[in-house]
XYZ file of C-alpha atoms in Angstrom:
183
model
C 0.000 0.000 0.000
C 1.036 3.649 -0.176
C 1.249 3.584 3.617
C 3.867 0.811 3.288
C 5.856 2.972 0.850
C 5.849 5.871 3.297
C 6.856 3.675 6.232
C 9.691 2.167 4.177
C 10.789 5.632 3.040
C 10.839 6.984 6.588
C 12.994 4.060 7.721
C 15.191 4.166 4.575
C 15.555 7.768 3.335
C 16.165 7.962 -0.412
C 15.988 4.206 -0.975
C 12.489 4.147 -2.477
C 13.118 4.543 -6.203
C 10.590 5.528 -8.834
C 10.696 6.269 -12.545
C 9.063 8.996 -14.625
C 9.837 10.294 -18.096
C 11.913 13.065 -16.589
C 12.383 15.764 -13.961
C 9.949 18.690 -13.915
C 7.264 16.515 -15.518
C 3.838 16.344 -13.927
C 4.506 12.924 -12.407
C 7.932 13.835 -11.002
C 6.484 17.014 -9.504
C 3.640 15.018 -7.967
C 6.093 12.603 -6.352
C 8.291 15.394 -5.014
C 5.279 17.168 -3.517
C 4.093 13.906 -1.937
C 7.554 13.292 -0.485
C 7.712 16.769 0.995
C 4.180 16.654 2.392
C 4.892 13.202 3.882
C 8.306 14.139 5.285
C 10.187 11.479 3.310
C 12.812 11.345 0.589
C 12.402 9.378 -2.648
C 14.935 8.846 -5.424
C 13.784 9.752 -8.914
C 15.093 7.711 -11.860
C 14.273 9.344 -15.224
C 13.555 6.908 -18.070
C 12.660 7.141 -21.738
C 9.048 6.124 -21.161
C 6.641 3.389 -20.185
C 8.431 0.483 -21.820
C 11.731 1.258 -20.148
C 10.031 1.921 -16.800
C 8.072 -1.338 -16.947
C 11.245 -3.292 -17.727
C 13.088 -1.569 -14.869
C 10.346 -2.418 -12.352
C 10.024 -6.014 -13.555
C 13.813 -6.396 -13.485
C 14.001 -5.138 -9.905
C 16.107 -2.098 -10.864
C 13.553 0.377 -9.487
C 10.644 -0.026 -7.112
C 7.857 1.873 -8.879
C 6.862 3.840 -11.931
C 4.689 6.928 -12.112
C 3.229 7.374 -15.538
C 0.134 7.538 -17.646
C -1.481 4.122 -17.768
C 1.193 2.281 -19.741
C 1.185 0.120 -16.617
C -2.475 -0.897 -17.055
C -1.804 -4.271 -18.731
C 0.750 -5.090 -16.018
C -1.763 -4.289 -13.273
C -4.464 -6.290 -15.069
C -2.133 -9.309 -15.310
C -1.214 -9.092 -11.620
C 2.451 -8.279 -12.261
C 2.078 -4.740 -10.843
C 0.039 -3.380 -7.962
C -1.636 -0.004 -8.438
C -1.057 2.042 -5.278
C -2.874 5.272 -6.191
C -4.101 7.413 -9.027
C -2.915 11.010 -9.311
C -6.088 12.517 -10.714
C -9.215 13.504 -8.847
C -11.382 10.483 -9.644
C -10.966 6.820 -8.891
C -10.256 4.529 -11.798
C -13.274 2.813 -13.317
C -11.121 -0.261 -13.931
C -9.597 -0.355 -10.426
C -12.155 1.420 -8.243
C -10.546 0.185 -5.012
C -7.418 2.248 -5.732
C -7.389 5.568 -3.827
C -6.732 9.022 -5.254
C -4.099 11.423 -3.939
C -6.681 13.437 -2.038
C -8.097 10.282 -0.452
C -4.571 9.536 0.791
C -4.456 12.934 2.497
C -2.619 15.031 -0.087
C -3.835 18.523 -0.810
C -3.730 18.401 -4.608
C -4.375 16.262 -7.634
C -2.609 15.924 -10.969
C -4.274 15.512 -14.273
C -2.543 15.338 -17.631
C -5.171 15.971 -20.266
C -4.375 15.452 -23.900
C -4.955 18.321 -26.281
C -4.030 19.632 -29.673
C -2.597 23.126 -30.084
C -1.491 25.196 -33.027
C 0.234 28.530 -33.585
C -1.331 31.727 -32.286
C -3.566 33.299 -34.895
C -4.360 30.035 -36.664
C -7.182 30.431 -39.185
C -10.456 29.561 -37.371
C -11.523 27.467 -40.369
C -8.411 25.307 -39.926
C -9.059 25.074 -36.176
C -12.619 23.904 -36.834
C -11.487 21.384 -39.452
C -8.876 19.923 -37.080
C -11.335 19.914 -34.177
C -13.976 18.123 -36.210
C -11.508 15.514 -37.483
C -10.142 14.766 -34.018
C -13.626 14.738 -32.491
C -14.724 12.232 -35.129
C -11.741 10.020 -34.279
C -12.378 10.467 -30.540
C -15.936 9.229 -30.998
C -14.850 6.060 -32.842
C -15.640 2.877 -30.858
C -12.068 1.563 -31.311
C -10.655 4.732 -29.737
C -13.077 4.399 -26.818
C -11.982 0.777 -26.464
C -8.310 1.823 -26.274
C -9.081 4.484 -23.681
C -10.811 1.775 -21.643
C -7.962 -0.721 -22.111
C -5.365 1.723 -20.834
C -7.656 3.253 -18.198
C -7.530 6.770 -19.627
C -10.306 9.088 -18.563
C -12.405 10.220 -21.505
C -13.081 13.904 -21.112
C -13.961 15.825 -24.206
C -13.607 19.605 -24.308
C -14.506 21.736 -27.278
C -12.074 24.398 -28.489
C -13.417 27.180 -26.267
C -13.516 24.987 -23.151
C -9.974 23.741 -23.712
C -8.713 27.293 -24.304
C -10.208 28.289 -20.944
C -8.904 25.164 -19.185
C -5.230 25.417 -20.180
C -4.402 28.743 -18.433
C -5.985 27.410 -15.218
C -3.939 24.212 -15.456
C -0.746 26.166 -16.228
C -1.324 28.365 -13.168
C -1.756 25.318 -10.912
C 1.338 23.623 -12.313
C 3.410 26.789 -11.961
C 2.348 27.026 -8.305
C 3.631 23.471 -7.785
C 6.947 24.371 -9.448
C 7.276 27.470 -7.261
C 6.621 25.353 -4.156
C 9.430 23.002 -5.203
C 11.810 25.831 -6.092
C 11.870 24.795 -9.760
C 10.156 27.861 -11.300
C 12.249 30.530 -12.957
């Protein structure tokens, strides 16, 4: 359990190792904030992505990985144990797994996917791209893949996403400031 991780980390400062795709990424920031709030020290091991992280955990080179659900098939097969989810809602696939807030942390992390283009992009091009991606998003095979990898499906139209991004950037900057990583 996450409680076991914290107890181990208190008894063995810096010996709990975890992988993300790099420092200053959402997942690395989340782990650093959790460590600080919990009064423990973790050791971050950057990797090149899910495949490398999975291999490192299975090989016993690191203890955990923190990533988008590349781990889902490993959890489903019983080779990994899901300790928590970083976003605000429990997983539909693993509803017994707690969220950060349920574990007593004061924040949540969400990494939505979006498509962006250059400032001043022709609105006709924006609409054409939106409509094409929305059509693909609505395809049953895409929904099936979201389900397989336990991604939350959350559609936002162009205006909603444009309003959402500055709010998300502000929250992430506040986390970076708290960690002393903001310039």
